[in-house]
Coordinates of C-alpha atoms and ligand atoms in Angstrom, one line a residue:
X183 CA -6.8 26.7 -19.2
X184 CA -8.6 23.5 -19.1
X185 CA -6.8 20.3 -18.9
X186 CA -6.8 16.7 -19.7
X187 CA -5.1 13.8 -18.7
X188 CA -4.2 10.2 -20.6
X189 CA -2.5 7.9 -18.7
X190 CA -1.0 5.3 -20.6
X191 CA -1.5 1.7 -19.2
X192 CA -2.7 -0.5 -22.2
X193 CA 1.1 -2.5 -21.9
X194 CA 2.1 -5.9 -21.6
X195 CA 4.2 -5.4 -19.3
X196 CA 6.1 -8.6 -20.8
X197 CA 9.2 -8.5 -18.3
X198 CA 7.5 -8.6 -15.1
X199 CA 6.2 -12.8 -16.0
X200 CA 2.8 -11.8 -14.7
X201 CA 0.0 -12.9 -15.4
X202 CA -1.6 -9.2 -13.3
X203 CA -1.7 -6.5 -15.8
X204 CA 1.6 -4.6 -15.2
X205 CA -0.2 -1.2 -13.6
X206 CA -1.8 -3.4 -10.7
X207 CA 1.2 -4.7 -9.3
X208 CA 1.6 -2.7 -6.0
X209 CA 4.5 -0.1 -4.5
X210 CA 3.9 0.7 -0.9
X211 CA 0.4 -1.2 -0.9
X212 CA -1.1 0.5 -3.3
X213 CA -1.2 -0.5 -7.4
X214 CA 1.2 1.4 -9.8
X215 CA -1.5 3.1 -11.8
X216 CA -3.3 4.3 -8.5
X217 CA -0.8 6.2 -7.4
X218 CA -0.6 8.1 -10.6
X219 CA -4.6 8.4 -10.3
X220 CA -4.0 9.7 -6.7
X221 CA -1.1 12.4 -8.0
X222 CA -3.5 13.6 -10.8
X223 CA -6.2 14.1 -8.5
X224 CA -4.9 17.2 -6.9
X225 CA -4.3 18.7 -10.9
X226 CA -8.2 19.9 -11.3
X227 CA -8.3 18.5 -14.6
X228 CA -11.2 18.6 -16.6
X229 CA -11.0 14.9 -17.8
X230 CA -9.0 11.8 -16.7
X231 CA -8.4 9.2 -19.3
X232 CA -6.7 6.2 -18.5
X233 CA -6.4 3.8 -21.4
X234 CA -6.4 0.3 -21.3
X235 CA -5.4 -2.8 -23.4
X236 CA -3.9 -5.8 -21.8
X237 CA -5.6 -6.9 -19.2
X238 CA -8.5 -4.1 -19.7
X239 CA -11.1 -5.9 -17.1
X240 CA -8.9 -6.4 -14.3
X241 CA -7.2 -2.6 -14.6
X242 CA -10.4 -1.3 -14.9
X243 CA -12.0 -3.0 -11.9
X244 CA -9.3 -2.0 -9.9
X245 CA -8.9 1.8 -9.9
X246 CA -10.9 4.3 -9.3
X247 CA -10.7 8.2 -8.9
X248 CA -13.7 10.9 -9.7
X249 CA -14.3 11.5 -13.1
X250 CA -12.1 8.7 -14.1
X251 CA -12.9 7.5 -18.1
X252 CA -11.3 4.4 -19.5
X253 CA -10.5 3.7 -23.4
X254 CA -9.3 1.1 -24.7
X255 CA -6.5 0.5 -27.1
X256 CA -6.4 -2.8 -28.6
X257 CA -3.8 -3.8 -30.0
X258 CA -1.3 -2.2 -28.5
X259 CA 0.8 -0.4 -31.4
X260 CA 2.9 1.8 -29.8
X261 CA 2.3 4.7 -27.3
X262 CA 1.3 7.1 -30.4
X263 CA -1.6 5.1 -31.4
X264 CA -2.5 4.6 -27.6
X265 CA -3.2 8.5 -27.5
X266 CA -4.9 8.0 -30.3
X267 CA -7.3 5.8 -29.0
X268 CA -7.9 8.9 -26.1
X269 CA -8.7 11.3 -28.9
X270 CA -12.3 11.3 -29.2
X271 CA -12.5 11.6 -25.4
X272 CA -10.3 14.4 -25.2
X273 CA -11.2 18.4 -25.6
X274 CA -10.4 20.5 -29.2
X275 CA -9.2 23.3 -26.2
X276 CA -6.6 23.3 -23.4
X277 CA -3.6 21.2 -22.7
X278 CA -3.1 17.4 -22.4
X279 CA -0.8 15.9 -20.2
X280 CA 0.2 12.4 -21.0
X281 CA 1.5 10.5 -18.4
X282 CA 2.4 6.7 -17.7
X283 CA 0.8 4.7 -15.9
X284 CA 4.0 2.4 -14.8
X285 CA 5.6 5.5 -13.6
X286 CA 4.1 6.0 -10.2
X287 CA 5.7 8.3 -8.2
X288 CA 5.7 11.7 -10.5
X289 CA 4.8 14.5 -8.1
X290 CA 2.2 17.2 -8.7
X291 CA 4.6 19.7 -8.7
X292 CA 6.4 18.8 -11.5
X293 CA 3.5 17.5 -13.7
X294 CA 2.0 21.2 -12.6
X295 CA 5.1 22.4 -13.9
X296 CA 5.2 20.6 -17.0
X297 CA 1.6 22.1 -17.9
X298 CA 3.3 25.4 -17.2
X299 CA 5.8 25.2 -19.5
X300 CA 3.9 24.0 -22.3
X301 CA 1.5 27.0 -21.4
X302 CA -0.8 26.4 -23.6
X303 CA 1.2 26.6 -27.2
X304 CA 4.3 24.9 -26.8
X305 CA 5.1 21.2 -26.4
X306 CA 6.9 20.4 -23.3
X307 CA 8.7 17.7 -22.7
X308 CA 9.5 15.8 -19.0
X309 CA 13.5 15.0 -19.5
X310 CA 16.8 13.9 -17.5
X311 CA 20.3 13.2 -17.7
X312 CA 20.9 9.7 -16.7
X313 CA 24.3 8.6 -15.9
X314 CA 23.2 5.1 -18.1
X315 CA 20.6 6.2 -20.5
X316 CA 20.2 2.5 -22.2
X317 CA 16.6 1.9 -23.5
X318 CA 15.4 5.6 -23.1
X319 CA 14.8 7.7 -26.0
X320 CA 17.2 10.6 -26.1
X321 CA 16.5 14.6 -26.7
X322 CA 18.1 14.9 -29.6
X323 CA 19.3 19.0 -29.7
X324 CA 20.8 21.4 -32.1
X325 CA 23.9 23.1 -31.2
X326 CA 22.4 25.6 -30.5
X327 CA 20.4 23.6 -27.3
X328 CA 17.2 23.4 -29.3
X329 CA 15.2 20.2 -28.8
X330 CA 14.8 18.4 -32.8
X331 CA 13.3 15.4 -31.8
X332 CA 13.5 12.0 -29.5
X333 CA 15.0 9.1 -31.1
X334 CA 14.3 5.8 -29.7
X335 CA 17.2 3.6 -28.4
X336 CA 16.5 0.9 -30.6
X337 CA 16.7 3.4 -33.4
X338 CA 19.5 5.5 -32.0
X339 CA 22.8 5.8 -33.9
X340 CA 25.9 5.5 -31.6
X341 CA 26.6 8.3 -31.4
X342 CA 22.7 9.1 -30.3
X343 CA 23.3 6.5 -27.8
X344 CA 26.2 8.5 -26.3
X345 CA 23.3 11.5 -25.5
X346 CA 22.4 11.0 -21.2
X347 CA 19.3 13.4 -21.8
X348 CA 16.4 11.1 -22.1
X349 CA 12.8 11.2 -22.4
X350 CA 11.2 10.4 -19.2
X351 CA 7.5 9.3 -21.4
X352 CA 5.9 12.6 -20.0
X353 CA 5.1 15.2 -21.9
X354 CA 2.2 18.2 -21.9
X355 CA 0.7 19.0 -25.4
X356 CA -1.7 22.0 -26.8
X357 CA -4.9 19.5 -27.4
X358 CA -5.4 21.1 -30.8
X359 CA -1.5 20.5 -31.9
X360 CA -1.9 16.6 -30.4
X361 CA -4.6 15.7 -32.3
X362 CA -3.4 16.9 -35.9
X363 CA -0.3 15.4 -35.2
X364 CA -1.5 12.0 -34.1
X365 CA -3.3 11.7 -37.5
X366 CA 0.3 12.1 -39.0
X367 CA 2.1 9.3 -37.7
X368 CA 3.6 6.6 -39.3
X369 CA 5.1 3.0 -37.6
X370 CA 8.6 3.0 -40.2
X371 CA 10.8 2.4 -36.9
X372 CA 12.8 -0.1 -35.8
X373 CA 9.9 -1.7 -33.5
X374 CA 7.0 -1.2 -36.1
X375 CA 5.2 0.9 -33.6
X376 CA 4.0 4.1 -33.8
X377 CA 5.6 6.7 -31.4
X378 CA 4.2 9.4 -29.5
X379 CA 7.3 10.5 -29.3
X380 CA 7.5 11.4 -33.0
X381 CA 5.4 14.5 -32.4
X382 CA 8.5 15.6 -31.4
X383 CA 9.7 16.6 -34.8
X384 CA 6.7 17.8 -36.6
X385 CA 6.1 20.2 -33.8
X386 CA 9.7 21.6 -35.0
X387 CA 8.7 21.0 -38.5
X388 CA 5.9 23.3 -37.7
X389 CA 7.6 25.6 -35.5
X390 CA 5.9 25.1 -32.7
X391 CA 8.6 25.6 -29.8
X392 CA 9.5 22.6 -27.6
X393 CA 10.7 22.8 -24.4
X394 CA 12.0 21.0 -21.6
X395 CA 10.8 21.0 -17.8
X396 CA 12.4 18.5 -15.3
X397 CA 11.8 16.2 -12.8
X398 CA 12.5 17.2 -8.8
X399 CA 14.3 13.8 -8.1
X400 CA 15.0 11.1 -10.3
X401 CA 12.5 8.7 -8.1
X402 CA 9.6 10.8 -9.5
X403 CA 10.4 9.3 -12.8
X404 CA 11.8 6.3 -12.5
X405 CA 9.5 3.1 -14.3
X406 CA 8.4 -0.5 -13.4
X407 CA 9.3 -2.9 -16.1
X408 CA 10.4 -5.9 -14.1
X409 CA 10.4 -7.4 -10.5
X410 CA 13.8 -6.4 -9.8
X411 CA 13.1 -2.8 -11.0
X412 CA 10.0 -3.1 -8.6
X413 CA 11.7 -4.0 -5.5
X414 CA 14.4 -1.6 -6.6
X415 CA 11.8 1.5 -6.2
X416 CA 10.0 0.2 -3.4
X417 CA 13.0 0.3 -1.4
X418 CA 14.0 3.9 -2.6
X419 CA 10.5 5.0 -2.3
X420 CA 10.6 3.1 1.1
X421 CA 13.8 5.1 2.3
X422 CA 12.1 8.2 1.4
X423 CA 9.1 7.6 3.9
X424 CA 11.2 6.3 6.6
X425 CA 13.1 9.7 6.5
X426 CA 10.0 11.4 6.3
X427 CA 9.4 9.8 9.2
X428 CA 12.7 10.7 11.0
X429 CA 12.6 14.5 10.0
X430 CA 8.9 14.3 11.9
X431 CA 10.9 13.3 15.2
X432 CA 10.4 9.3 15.1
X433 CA 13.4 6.8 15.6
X434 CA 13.4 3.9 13.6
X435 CA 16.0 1.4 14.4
X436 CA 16.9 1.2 10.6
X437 CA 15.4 3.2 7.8
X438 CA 16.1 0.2 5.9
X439 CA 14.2 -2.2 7.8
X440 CA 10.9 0.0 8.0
X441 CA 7.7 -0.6 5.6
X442 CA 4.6 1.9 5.0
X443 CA 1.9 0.3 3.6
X444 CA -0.8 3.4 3.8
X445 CA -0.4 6.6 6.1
X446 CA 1.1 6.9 9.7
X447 CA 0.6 9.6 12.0
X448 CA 2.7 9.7 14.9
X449 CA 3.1 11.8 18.1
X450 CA 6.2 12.7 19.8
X451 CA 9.1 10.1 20.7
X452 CA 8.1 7.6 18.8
X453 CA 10.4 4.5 18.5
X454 CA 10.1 1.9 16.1
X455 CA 12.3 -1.6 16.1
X456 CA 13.3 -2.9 13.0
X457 CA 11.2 -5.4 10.3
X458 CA 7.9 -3.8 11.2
X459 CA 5.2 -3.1 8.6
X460 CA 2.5 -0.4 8.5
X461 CA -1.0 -0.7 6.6
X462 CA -3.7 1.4 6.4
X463 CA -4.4 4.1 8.5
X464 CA -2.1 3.6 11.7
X465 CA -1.9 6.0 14.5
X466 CA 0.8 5.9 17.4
X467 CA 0.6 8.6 20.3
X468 CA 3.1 10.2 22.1
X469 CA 5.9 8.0 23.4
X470 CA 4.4 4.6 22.2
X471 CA 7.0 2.1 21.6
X472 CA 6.8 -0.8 18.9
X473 CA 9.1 -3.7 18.9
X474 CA 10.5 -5.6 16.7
X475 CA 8.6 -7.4 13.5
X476 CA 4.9 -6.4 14.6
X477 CA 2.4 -5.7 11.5
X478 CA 0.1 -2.9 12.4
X479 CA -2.6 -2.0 10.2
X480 CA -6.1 0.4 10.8
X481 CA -5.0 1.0 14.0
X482 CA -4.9 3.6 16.6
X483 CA -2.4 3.3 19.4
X484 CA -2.1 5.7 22.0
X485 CA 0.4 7.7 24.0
X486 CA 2.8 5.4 26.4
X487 CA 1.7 1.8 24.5
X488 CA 4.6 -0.6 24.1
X489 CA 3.5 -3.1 21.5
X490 CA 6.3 -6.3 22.2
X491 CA 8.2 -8.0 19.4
X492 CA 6.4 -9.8 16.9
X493 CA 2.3 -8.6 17.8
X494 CA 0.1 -8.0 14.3
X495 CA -2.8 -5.7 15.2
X496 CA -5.4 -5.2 12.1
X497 CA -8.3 -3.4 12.5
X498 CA -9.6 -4.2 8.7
X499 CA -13.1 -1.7 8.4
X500 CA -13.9 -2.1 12.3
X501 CA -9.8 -0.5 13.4
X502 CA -8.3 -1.3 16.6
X503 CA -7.7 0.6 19.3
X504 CA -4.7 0.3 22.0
X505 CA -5.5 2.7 25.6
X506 CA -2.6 4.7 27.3
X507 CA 0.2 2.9 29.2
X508 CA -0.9 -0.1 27.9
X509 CA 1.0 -3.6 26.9
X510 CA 0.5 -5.4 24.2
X511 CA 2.5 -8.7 23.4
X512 CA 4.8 -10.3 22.4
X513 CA 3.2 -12.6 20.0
X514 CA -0.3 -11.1 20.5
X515 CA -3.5 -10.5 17.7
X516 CA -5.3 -7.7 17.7
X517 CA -7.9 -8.0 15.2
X518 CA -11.5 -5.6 13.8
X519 CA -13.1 -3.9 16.9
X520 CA -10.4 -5.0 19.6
X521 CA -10.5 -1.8 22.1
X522 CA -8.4 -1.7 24.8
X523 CA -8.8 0.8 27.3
X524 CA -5.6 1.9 29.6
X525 CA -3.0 0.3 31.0
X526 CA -4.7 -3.0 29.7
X527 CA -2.1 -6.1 29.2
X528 CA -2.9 -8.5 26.7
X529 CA 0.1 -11.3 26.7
X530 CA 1.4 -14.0 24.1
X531 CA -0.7 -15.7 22.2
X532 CA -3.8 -14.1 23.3
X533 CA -6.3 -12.9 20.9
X534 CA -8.5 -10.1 20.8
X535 CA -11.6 -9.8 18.1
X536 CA -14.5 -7.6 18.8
X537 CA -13.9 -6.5 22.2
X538 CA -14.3 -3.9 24.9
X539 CA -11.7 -3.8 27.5
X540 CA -11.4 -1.6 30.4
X541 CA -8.6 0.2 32.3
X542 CA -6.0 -2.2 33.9
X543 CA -8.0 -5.4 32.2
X544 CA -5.1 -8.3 31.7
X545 CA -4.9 -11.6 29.5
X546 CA -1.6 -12.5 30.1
X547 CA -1.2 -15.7 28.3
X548 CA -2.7 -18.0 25.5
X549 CA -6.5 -16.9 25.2
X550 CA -9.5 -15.8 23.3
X551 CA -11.7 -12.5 24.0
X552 CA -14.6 -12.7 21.3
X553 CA -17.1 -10.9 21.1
X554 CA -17.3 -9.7 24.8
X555 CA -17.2 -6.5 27.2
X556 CA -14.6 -6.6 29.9
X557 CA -14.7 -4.5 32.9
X558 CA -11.9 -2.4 35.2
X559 CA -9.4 -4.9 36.6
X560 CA -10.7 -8.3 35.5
X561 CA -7.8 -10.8 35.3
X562 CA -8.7 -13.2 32.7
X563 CA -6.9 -16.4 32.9
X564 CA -4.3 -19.0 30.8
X565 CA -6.1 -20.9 28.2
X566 CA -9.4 -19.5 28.8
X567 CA -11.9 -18.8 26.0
X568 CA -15.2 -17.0 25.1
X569 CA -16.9 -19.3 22.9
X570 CA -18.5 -16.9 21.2
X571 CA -20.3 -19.0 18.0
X572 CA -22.9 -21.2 18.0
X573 CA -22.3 -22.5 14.5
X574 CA -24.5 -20.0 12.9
X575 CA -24.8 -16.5 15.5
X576 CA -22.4 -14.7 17.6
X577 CA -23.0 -14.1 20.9
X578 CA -21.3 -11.4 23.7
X579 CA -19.7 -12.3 26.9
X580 CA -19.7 -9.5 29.4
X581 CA -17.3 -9.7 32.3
X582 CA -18.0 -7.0 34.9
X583 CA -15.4 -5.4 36.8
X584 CA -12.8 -7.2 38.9
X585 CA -14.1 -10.5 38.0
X586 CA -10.9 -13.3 38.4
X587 CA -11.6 -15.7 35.5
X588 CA -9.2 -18.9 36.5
X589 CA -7.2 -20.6 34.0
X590 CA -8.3 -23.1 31.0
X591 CA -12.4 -21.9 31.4
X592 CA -15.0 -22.0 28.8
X593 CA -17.5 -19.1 28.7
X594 CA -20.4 -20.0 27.1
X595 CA -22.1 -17.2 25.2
X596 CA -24.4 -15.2 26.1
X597 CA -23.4 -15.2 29.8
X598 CA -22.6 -12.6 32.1
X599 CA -20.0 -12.7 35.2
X600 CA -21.0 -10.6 37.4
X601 CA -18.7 -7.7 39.2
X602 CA -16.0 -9.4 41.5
X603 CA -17.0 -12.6 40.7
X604 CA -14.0 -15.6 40.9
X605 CA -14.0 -18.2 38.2
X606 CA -12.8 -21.6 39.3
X607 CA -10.1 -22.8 36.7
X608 CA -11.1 -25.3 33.9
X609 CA -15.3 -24.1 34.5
X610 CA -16.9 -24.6 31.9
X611 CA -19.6 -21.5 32.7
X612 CA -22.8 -21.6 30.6
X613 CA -25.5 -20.0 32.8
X614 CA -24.7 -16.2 34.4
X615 CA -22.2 -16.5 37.7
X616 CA -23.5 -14.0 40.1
X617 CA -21.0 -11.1 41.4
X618 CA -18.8 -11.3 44.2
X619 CA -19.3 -15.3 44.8
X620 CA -16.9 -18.1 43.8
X621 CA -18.4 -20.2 40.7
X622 CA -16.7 -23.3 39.6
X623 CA -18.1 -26.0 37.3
X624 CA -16.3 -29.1 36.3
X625 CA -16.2 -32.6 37.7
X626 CA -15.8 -33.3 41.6
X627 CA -12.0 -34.4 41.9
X628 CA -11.5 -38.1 43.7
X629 CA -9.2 -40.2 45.0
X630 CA -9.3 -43.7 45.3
X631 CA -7.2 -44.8 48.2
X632 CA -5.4 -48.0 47.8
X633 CA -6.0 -48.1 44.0
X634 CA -3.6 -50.1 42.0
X635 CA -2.2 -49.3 38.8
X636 CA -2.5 -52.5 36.6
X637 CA 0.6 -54.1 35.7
X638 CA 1.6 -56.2 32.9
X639 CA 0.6 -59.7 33.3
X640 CA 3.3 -62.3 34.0
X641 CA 4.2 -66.0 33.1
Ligands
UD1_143 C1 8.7 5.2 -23.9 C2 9.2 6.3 -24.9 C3 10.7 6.6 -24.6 C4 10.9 6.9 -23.1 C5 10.3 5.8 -22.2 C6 10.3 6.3 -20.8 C7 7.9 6.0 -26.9 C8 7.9 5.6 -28.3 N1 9.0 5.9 -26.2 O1 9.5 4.0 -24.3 O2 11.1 7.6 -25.4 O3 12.2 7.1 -22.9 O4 8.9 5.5 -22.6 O5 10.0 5.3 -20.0 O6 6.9 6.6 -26.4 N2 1.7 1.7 -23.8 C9 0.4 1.6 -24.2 N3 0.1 1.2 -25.5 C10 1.1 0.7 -26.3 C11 2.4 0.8 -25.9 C12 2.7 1.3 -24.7 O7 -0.5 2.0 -23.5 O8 0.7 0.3 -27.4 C13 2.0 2.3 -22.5 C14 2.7 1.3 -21.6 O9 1.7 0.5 -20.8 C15 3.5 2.2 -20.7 C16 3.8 3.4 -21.6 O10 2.9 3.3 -22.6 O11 2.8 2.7 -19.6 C17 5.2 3.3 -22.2 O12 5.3 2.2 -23.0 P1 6.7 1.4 -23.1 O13 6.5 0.2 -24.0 O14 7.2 1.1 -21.7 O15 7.6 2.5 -23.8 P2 9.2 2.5 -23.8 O16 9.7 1.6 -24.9 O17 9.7 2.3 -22.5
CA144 CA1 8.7 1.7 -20.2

């Protein structure tokens, strides 16, 4: 049976005092409306229809999944006349699924079973008993359990508003049934809008059955109308990954204290300090350690690393890579196309861009590695740099093996140190130093003996 999805995101989105469009405001690094995209990927529907209003440009700019159409809805009169918007892009056969666009983390499971229970001729409904059901519509039912209709809060009698089954704004509908009853709604409501969720009654007015399917967890359902609400499911949803996490075999200092930005794959006997946040695609190998408050992001660390307290790798496009046994901080950058063979050390305040080190390579403290290739063993010293820019090219430094580079040097790119070669502290090396030999270059020191300090004159 073919099927279609709308996903509603033409809203204001009034409560979060934004000026982004609600849908793009992001829940574990990625925007509202794309998780939903990402969830309805794996449904094999035939079309995806995300419609649009407030904020049209933006939304649409910043999503994307195959086959993806946009509509738009303008002005925004309720979520019945959004659908209606969808309806010339939508089949005459099949099923639609309507879901919402500020309700990110619905599962595929449940919207798969959703579409079962509508089946093809009955309209299902997505519902749940809240213990506080304010602002929900409620399932209003017979005695005899049949579903009559959803009534709105703002139009709910009290006693209505005493019903903890509400509408969850997800729903799956034969595409035939939708469309003749969108052409039948009216906006005589309390908000002047007209409601999808109206169809309710005119399917029973037609005796079309309507059912009910439900949610696995509440989280799946739960929507973003405001900052708090936000920060509110982030740390829920955040809980849920850190367990994920912890039923995999990693140890996290405190679930609470643990953000996942992206995906993380991680080997055996992990451990993770607290405050540390994970972007991108981040890989830790067996027994790697990560201390406190690092930021890791497009990054592959392998087994035995111990990244030190407060170190913020990101690999952007380029990753970064961390060798076995190696040790990395604290208070060190690792930035695109840093690759760090075994065992390497790289210290505080040292930082790494676009560079090639091999097995057992230090840089202990307080220096720059642009743009170069660093051999077995080199010892690069305090305070020195590659100067790597010109002002408009970059250029490579390549340190052969076991070269000692002194403290506080310059190296001029392009240059090459050649294998075993000693760098004199504060040289300032702009032509090749050859291997094995001692190369220094700055001034001669002198002393001048007998040399008075001046002193203040006197009267
Ligand atoms: C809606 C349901 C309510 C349900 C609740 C669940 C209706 C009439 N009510 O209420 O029964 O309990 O969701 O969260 O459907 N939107 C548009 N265009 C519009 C209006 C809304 O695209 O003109 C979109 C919004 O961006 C949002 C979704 O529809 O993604 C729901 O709209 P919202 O205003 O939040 O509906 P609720 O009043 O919460
Ligand atoms: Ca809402």
């Amino acid at each position: 049976m073919a099927l279609d999805v709308v996903i509603m995101a033409a809203g204001k989105g009034t409560r979060m005092k934004s000026s982004r469009p609600k849908v793009l405001h992001a829940l574990a690094g990625r925007s509202l409306l794309q998780h939903v995209l990402q969830t309805v990927a794996s449904l094999g529907a035939r079309r995806i229809v995300t419609i649009t209003g407030h904020g049209a440009e933006q939304v649409e700019a910043a999503v994307q999944a195959p086959g993806l159409q946009f509509v738009r809805q303008m002005p925004q009169l309720g979520t019945g006349h959004a659908v209606q918007q969808a309806v010339p892009a939508l089949g005459d056969d099949g099923t639609v699924l309507i879901l919402n666009g500020d309700v990110p983390l619905i599962e595929a499971a449940t919207a798969r079973a959703l579409v079962d229970a509508c089946g093809g001729q009955r309209l299902a409904l997505l519902t749940l008993e809240l213990d506080d059901a304010t602002g929900y519509g409620r399932i209003v039912r017979r005695v005899d359990g049949g579903i009559l209709g959803i009534v709105e809060h703002k139009d709910a009698s009290p006693e209505q508003r005493q019903i903890r089954e509400i509408y969850t704004g997800m729903m799956a509908v034969p595409s035939a049934l939708l469309k003749r009853w969108l052409s039948q709604l009216k906006n005589d409501n309390a908000q002047g809008e007209y409601y999808l969720t109206d169809i309710v009654a005119m399917a029973v007015a037609d005796g079309v059955p309507v059912v009910a399917a439900h949610p696995g967890s509440e989280i799946e359902v739960l929507g973003v109308n405001s900052p708090v609400q936000l920060a509110d499911l982030e740390r829920r949803y955040q809980r849920r990954l850190a367990e994920q996490q912890m039923e995999a075999g990693v140890r996290l200092a405190d679930p609470a204290r643990f953000d996942l930005r992206g995906t993380l794959e991680c080997g055996m006997d992990v451990e993770i300090d607290v405050g540390c946040i994970f972007e991108g695609h981040v890989v830790l190998g067996d027994g790697v350690r990560i201390g406190a408050h690092c930021v890791v992001k497009n990054a592959v660390i392998s087994a035995g690393a111990v990244i030190h307290p407060y170190t913020h790798i990101d690999g952007e496009k380029q990753g970064a890579k961390v060798g076995e046994g190696a040790l990395i901080g604290p208070f060190a950058r690792l930035r695109p196309g840093a690759d760090l063979g075994p065992e390497v050390h790289i210290g505080n305040f040292v930082e790494v861009k676009n560079s090639t080190l091999a097995k057992g390579a230090k840089a202990n403290h307080l220096a720059y590695l642009g743009d170069a290739t660093v051999g077995e063993r080199v010892n690069y010293g305090a305070g020195s740099i590659t100067a790597n820019y010109d002002g408009a090219n970059k250029h490579r430094t390549v340190i052969e093996a076991d070269v000692h580079v002194g403290s506080n040097c310059v190296l001029v790119a392009p240059v090459t140190l050649g294998a075993g070669a000693t760098i004199g502290g504060g040289s300032t090396i702009a032509k090749n130093a050859p291997a094995g030999e001692l190369t220094v270059a700055r001034a001669k020191q002198v002393s001048r003996p007998g040399w008075q300090r001046p002193k203040k004159a006197t009267r």
